[in-house]
N, CA and C of each residue as an Amber inpcrd file, in Angstrom:
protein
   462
   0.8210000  -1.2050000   0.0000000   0.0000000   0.0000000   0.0000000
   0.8600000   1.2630000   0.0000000   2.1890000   1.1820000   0.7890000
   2.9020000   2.2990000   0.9100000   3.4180000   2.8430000  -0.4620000
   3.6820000   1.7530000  -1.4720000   4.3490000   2.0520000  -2.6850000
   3.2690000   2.8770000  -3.6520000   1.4580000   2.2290000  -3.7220000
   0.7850000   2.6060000  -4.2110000   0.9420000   4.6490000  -4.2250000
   0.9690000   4.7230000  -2.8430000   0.6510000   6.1150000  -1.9270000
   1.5200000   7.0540000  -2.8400000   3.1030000   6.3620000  -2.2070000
   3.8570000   6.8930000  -3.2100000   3.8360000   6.9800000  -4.1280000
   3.1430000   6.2120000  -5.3470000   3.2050000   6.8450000  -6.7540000
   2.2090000   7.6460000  -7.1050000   1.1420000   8.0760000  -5.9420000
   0.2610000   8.9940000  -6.0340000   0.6240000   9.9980000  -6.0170000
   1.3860000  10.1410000  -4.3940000   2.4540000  11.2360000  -4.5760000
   2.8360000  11.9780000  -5.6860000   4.1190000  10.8630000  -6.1410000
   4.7100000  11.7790000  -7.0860000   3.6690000  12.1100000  -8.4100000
   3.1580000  11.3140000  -8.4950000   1.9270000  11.8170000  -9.9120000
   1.3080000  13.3360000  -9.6200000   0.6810000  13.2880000  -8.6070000
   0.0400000  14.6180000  -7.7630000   0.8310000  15.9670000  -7.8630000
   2.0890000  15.5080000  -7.6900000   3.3960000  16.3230000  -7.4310000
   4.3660000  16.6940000  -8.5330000   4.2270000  15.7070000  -9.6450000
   4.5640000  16.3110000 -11.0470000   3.3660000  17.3870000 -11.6700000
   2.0930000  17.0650000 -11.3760000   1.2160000  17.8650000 -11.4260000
   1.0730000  19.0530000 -11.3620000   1.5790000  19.1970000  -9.8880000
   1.3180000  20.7670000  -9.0530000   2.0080000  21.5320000  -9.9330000
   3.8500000  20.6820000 -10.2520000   4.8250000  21.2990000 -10.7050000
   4.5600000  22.0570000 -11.8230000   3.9410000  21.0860000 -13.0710000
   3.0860000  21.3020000 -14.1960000   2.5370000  22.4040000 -14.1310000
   1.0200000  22.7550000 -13.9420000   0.9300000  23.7270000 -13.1610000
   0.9200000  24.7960000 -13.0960000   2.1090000  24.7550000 -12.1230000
   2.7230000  26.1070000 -11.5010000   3.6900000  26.3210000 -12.3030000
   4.5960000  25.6540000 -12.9240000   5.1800000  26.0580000 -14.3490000
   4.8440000  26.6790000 -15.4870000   4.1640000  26.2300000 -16.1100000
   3.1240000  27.0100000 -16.7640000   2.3310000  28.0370000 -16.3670000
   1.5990000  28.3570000 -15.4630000   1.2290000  29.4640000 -14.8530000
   2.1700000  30.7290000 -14.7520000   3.4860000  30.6450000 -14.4730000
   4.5290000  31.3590000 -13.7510000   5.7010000  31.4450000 -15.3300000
   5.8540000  30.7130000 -16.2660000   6.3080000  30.7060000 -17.5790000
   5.6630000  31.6330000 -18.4060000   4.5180000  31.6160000 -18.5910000
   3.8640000  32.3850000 -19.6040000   4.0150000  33.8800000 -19.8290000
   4.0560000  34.3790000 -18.2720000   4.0150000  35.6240000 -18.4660000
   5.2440000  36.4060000 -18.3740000   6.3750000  35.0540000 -17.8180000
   7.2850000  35.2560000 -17.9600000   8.1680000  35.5000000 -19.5060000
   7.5490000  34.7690000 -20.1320000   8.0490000  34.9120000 -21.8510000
   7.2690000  36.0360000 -21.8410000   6.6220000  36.3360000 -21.7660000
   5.7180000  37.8430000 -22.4500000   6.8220000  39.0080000 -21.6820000
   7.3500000  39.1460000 -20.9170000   8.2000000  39.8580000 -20.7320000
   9.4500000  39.6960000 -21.3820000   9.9990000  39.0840000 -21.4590000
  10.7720000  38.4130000 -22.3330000  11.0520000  39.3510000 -23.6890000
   9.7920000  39.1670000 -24.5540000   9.5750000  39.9220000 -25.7540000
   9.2220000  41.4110000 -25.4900000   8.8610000  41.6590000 -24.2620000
   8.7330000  43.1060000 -23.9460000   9.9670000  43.7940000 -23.8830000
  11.1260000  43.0060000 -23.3650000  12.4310000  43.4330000 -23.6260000
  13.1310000  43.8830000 -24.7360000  12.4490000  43.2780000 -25.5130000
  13.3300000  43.6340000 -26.9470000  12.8370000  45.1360000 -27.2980000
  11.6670000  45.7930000 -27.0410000  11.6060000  47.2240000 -26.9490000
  13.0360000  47.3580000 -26.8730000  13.8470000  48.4650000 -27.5340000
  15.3350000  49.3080000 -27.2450000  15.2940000  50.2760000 -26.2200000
  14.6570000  50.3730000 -25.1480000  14.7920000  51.1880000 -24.3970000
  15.1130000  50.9140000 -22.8550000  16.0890000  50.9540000 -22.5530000
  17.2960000  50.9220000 -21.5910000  16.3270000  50.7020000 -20.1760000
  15.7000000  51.9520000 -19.7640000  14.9840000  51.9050000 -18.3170000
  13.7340000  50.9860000 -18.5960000  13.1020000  50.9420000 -19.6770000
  11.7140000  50.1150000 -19.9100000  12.4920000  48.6010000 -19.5670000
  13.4720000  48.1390000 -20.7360000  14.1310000  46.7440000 -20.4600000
  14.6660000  46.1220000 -19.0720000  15.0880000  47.3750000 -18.4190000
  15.2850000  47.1080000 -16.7550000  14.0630000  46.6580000 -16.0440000
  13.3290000  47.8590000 -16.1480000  11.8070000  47.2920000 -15.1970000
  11.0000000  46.2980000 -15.8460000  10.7960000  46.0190000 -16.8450000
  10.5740000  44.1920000 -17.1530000  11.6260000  43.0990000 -16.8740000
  13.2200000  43.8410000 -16.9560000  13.5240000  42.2560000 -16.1030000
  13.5120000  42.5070000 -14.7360000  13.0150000  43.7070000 -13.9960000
  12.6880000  43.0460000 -12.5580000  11.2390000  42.9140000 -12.4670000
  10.0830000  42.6210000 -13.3190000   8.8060000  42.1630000 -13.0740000
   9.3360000  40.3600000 -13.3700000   9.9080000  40.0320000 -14.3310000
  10.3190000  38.8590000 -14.9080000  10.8800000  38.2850000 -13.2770000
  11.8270000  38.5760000 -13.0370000  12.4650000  38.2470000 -11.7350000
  11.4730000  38.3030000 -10.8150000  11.1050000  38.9530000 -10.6930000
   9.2430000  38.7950000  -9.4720000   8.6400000  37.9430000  -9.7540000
   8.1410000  37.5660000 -11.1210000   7.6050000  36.4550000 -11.4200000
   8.1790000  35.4630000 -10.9360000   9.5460000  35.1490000 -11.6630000
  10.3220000  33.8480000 -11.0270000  10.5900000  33.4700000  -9.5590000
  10.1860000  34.8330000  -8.8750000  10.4760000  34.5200000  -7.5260000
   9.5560000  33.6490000  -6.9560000   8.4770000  34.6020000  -7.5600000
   6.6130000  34.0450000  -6.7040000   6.5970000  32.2040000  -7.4320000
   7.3840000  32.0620000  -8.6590000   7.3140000  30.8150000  -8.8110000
   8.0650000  29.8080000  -8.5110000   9.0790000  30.1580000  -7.8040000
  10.3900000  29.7280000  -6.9440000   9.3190000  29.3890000  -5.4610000
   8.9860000  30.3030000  -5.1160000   8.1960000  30.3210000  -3.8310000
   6.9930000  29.3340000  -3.9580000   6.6490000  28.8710000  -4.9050000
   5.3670000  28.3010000  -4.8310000   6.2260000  26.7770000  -5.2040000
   7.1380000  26.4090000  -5.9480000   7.4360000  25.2650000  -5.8480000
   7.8700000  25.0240000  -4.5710000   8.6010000  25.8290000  -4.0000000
   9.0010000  25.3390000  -2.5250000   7.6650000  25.3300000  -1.7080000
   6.3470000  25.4250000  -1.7080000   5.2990000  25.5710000  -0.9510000
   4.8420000  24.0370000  -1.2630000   4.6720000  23.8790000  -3.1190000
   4.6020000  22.3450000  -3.2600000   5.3660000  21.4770000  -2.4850000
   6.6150000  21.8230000  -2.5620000   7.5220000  20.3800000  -1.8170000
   7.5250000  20.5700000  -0.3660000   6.7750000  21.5910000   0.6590000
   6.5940000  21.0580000   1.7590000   5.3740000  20.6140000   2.0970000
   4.4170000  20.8470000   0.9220000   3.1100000  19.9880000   1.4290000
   3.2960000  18.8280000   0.5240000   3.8660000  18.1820000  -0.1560000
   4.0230000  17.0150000  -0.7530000   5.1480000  15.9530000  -0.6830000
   5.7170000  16.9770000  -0.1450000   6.9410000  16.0550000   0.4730000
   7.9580000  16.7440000   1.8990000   7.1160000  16.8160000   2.8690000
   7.4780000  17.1250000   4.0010000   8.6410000  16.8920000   4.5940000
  10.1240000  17.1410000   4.2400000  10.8600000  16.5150000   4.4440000
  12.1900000  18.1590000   5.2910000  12.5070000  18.0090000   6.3850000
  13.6180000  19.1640000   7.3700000  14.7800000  19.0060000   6.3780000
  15.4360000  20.1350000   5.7260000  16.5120000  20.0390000   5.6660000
  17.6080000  20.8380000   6.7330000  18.2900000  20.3350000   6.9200000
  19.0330000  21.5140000   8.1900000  20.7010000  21.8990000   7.3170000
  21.1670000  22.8090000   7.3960000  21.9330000  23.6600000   6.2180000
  22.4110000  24.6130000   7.7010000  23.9260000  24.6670000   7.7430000
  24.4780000  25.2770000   8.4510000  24.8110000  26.7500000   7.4870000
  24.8460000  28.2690000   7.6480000  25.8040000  29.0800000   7.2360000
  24.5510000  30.2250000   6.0860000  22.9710000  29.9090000   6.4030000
  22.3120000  30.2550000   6.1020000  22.5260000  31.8390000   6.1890000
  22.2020000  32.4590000   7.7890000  22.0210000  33.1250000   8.8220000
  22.7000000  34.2880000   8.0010000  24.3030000  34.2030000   7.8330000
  24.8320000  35.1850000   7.5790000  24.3220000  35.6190000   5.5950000
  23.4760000  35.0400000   5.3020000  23.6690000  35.3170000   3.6120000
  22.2480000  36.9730000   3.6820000  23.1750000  37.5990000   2.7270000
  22.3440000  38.6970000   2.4820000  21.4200000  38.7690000   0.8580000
  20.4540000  38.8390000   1.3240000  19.2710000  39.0830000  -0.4330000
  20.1200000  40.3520000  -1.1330000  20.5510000  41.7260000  -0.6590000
  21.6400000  42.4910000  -1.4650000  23.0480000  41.9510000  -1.9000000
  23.5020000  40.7670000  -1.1150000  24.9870000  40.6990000  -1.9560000
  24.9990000  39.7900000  -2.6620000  25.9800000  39.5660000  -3.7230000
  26.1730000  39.2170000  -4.6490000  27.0870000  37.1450000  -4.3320000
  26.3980000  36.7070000  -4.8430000  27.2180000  34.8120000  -4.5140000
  27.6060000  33.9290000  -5.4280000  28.6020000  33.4860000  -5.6340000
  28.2320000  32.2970000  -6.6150000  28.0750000  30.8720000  -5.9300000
  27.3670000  30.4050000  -6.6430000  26.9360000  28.9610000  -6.1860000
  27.7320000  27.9600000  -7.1680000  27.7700000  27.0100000  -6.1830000
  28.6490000  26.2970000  -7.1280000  27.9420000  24.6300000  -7.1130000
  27.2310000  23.7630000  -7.6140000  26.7840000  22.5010000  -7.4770000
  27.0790000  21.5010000  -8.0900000  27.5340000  20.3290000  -7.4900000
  27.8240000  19.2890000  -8.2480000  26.2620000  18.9720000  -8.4320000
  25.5690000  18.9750000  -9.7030000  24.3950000  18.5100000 -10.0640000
  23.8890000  17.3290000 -10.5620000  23.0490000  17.1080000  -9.4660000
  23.0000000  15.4020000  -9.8570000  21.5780000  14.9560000 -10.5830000
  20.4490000  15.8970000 -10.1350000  18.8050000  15.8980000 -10.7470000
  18.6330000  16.8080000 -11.1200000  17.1500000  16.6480000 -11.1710000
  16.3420000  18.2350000 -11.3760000  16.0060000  18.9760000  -9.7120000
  15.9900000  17.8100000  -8.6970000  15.8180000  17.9890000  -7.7330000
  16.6690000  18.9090000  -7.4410000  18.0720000  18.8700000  -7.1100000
  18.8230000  19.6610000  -6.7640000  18.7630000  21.4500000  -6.8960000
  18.2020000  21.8990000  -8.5470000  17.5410000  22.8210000  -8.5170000
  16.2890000  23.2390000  -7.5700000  15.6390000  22.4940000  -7.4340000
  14.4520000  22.9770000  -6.7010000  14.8590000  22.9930000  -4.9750000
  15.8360000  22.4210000  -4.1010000  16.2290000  22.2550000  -2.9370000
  16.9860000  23.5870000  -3.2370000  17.9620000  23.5960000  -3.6600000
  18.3560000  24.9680000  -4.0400000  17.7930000  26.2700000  -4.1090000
  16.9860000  26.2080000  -4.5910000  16.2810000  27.3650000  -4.8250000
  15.4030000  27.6450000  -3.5260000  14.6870000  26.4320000  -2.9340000
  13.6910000  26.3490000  -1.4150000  15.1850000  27.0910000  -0.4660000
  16.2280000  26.2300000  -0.5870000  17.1910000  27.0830000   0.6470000
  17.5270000  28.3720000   0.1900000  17.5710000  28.9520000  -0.7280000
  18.1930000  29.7040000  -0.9990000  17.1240000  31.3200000  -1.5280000
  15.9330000  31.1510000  -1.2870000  15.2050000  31.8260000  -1.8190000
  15.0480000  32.8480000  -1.4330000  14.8160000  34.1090000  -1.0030000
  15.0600000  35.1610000  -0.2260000  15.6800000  35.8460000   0.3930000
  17.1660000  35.2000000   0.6210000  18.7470000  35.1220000   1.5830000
  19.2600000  35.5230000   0.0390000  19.2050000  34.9700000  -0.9620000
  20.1680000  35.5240000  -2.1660000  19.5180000  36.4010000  -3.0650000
  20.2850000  37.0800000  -3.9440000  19.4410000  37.4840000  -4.7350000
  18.7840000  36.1590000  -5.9470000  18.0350000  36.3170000  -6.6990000
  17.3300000  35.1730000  -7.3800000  18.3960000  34.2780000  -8.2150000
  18.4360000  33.3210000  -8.5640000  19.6500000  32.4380000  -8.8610000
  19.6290000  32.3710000  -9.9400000  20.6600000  32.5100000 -10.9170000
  20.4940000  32.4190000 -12.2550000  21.4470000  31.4830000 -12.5500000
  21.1860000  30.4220000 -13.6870000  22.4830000  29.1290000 -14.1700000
  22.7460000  29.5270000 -15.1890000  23.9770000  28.8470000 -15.3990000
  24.6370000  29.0080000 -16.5130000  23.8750000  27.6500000 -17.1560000
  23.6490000  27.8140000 -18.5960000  23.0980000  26.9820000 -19.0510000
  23.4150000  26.4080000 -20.2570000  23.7080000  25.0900000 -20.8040000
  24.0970000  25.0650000 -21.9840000  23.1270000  25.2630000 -23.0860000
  23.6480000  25.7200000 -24.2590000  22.7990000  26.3590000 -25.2540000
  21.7560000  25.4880000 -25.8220000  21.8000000  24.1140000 -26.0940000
  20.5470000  23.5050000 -26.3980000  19.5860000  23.6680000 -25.8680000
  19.7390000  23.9490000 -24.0680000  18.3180000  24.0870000 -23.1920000
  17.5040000  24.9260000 -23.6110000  17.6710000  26.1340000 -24.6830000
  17.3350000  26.9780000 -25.3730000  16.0430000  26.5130000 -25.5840000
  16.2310000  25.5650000 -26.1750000  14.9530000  24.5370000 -27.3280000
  13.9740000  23.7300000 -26.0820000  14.2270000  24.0690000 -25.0490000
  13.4610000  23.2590000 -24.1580000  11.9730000  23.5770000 -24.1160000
  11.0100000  23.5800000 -24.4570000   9.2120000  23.6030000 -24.6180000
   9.0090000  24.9370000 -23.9510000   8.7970000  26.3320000 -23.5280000
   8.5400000  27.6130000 -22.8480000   9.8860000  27.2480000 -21.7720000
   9.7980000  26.7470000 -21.1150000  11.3530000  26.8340000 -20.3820000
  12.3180000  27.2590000 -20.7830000  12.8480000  27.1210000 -22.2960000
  14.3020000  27.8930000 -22.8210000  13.4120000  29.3270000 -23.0420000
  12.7470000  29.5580000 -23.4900000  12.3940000  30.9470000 -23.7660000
  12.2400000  32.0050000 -22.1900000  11.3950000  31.0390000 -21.1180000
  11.5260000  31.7730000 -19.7030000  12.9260000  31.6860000 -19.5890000
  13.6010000  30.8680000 -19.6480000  15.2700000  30.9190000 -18.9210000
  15.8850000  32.2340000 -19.7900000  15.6650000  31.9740000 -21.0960000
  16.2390000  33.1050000 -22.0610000  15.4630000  34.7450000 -21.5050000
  14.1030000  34.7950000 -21.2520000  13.8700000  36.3600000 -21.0000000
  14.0840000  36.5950000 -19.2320000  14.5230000  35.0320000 -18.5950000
  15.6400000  35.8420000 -17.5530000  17.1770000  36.3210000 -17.3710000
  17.6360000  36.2820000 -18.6840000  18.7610000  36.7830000 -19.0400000
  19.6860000  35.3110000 -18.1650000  19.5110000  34.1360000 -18.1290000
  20.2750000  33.6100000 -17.5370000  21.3300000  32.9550000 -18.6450000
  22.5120000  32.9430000 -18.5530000  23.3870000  33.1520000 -19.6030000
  23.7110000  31.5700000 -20.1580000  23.1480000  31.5270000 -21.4210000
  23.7820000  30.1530000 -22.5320000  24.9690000  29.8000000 -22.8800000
  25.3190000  28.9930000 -23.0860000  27.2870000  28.1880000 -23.2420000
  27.0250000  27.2570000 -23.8790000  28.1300000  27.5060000 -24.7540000
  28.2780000  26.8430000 -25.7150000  29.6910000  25.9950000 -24.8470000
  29.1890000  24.2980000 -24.5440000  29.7270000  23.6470000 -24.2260000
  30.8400000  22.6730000 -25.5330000  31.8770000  22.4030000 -25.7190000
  32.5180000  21.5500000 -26.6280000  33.4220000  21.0420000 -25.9660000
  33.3150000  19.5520000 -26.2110000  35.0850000  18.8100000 -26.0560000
  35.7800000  18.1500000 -27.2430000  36.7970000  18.4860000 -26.5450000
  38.0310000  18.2520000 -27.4430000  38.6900000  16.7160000 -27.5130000
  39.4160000  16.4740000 -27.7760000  39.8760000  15.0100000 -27.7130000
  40.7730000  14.9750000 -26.5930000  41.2190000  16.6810000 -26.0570000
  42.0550000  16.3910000 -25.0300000  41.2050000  16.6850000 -23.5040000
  40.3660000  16.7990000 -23.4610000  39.1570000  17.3770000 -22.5700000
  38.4840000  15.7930000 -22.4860000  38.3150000  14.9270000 -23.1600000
  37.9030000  14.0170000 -22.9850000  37.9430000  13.1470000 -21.9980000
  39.0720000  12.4490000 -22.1760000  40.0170000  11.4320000 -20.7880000
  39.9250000  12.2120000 -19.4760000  39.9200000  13.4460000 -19.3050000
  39.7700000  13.6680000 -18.2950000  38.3420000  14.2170000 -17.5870000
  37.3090000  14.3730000 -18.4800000  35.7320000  14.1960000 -18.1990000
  35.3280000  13.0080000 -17.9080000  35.8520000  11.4700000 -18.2630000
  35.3660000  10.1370000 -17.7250000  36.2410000   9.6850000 -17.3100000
  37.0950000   9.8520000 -16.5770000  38.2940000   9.5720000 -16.1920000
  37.4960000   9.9510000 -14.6180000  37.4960000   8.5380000 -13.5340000
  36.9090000   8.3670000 -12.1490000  37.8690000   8.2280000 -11.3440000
């Protein structure tokens, strides 16, 4: 029965995500294209409505994952982080999860988190276009033959 529960769970919980993705995407691309206006102070104050958006939708996935998955994380070194200064984060990334724990610890203490992203994510369904009208910056990833051996190299 416990396993059943659980795959309710997560069904329920890809759902919410669904969603609230879409909800919080849409209007985020519409700013997006509001940017391309050429005008300097207009392009500023749409990317901080864009960034408001992403926040309130940062905030609402972390609202999903404590009513759907109730789980304490405890994180030493919180306390001292300021929403005005500037951080880099650095993650060995292992899911999608990791983004979203990330973002729940980190949501209000930093300023809003932006990834570096490789350039295909571009093409990702309204997601590359929201990631793109949050100015979060694309890379063009390549290896070499000498970059190789030492990317699978354990």
């Amino acid at each position: 029965m416990g396993s059943v529960l659980s795959k309710v769970r997560q069904f329920v919980s890809i759902g919410f995500y669904a969603i609230n993705t879409f909800f919080w995407v849409l209007p985020i691309i519409i700013c997006g294209f509001l940017k391309l206006i050429p005008i300097k102070p207009w392009q500023q104050f749409i990317s901080w409505i864009a960034k408001f958006l992403a926040s309130r939708w940062v905030a609402c996935n972390s609202l999903i994952q404590n009513i759907m998955t109730p789980f304490k994380l405890e994180v030493t070194g919180l306390d001292d982080l300021q929403p005005k200064d500037w951080y880099l984060v650095i993650a060995n990334h292992q899911s999608w999860v990791d983004i979203l724990v990330m973002q729940r610890l980190l949501h209000n203490r930093i300023p809003f988190l932006n990834f570096f992203l490789k350039k295909e994510l571009i093409y990702v369904p309204f997601l590359g276009l929201a990631w793109w009208a949050l100015d979060f910056p694309f890379m063009s990833v390549s290896y070499t033959h000498l970059t190789l051996p030492t990317i699978y190299s354990v």
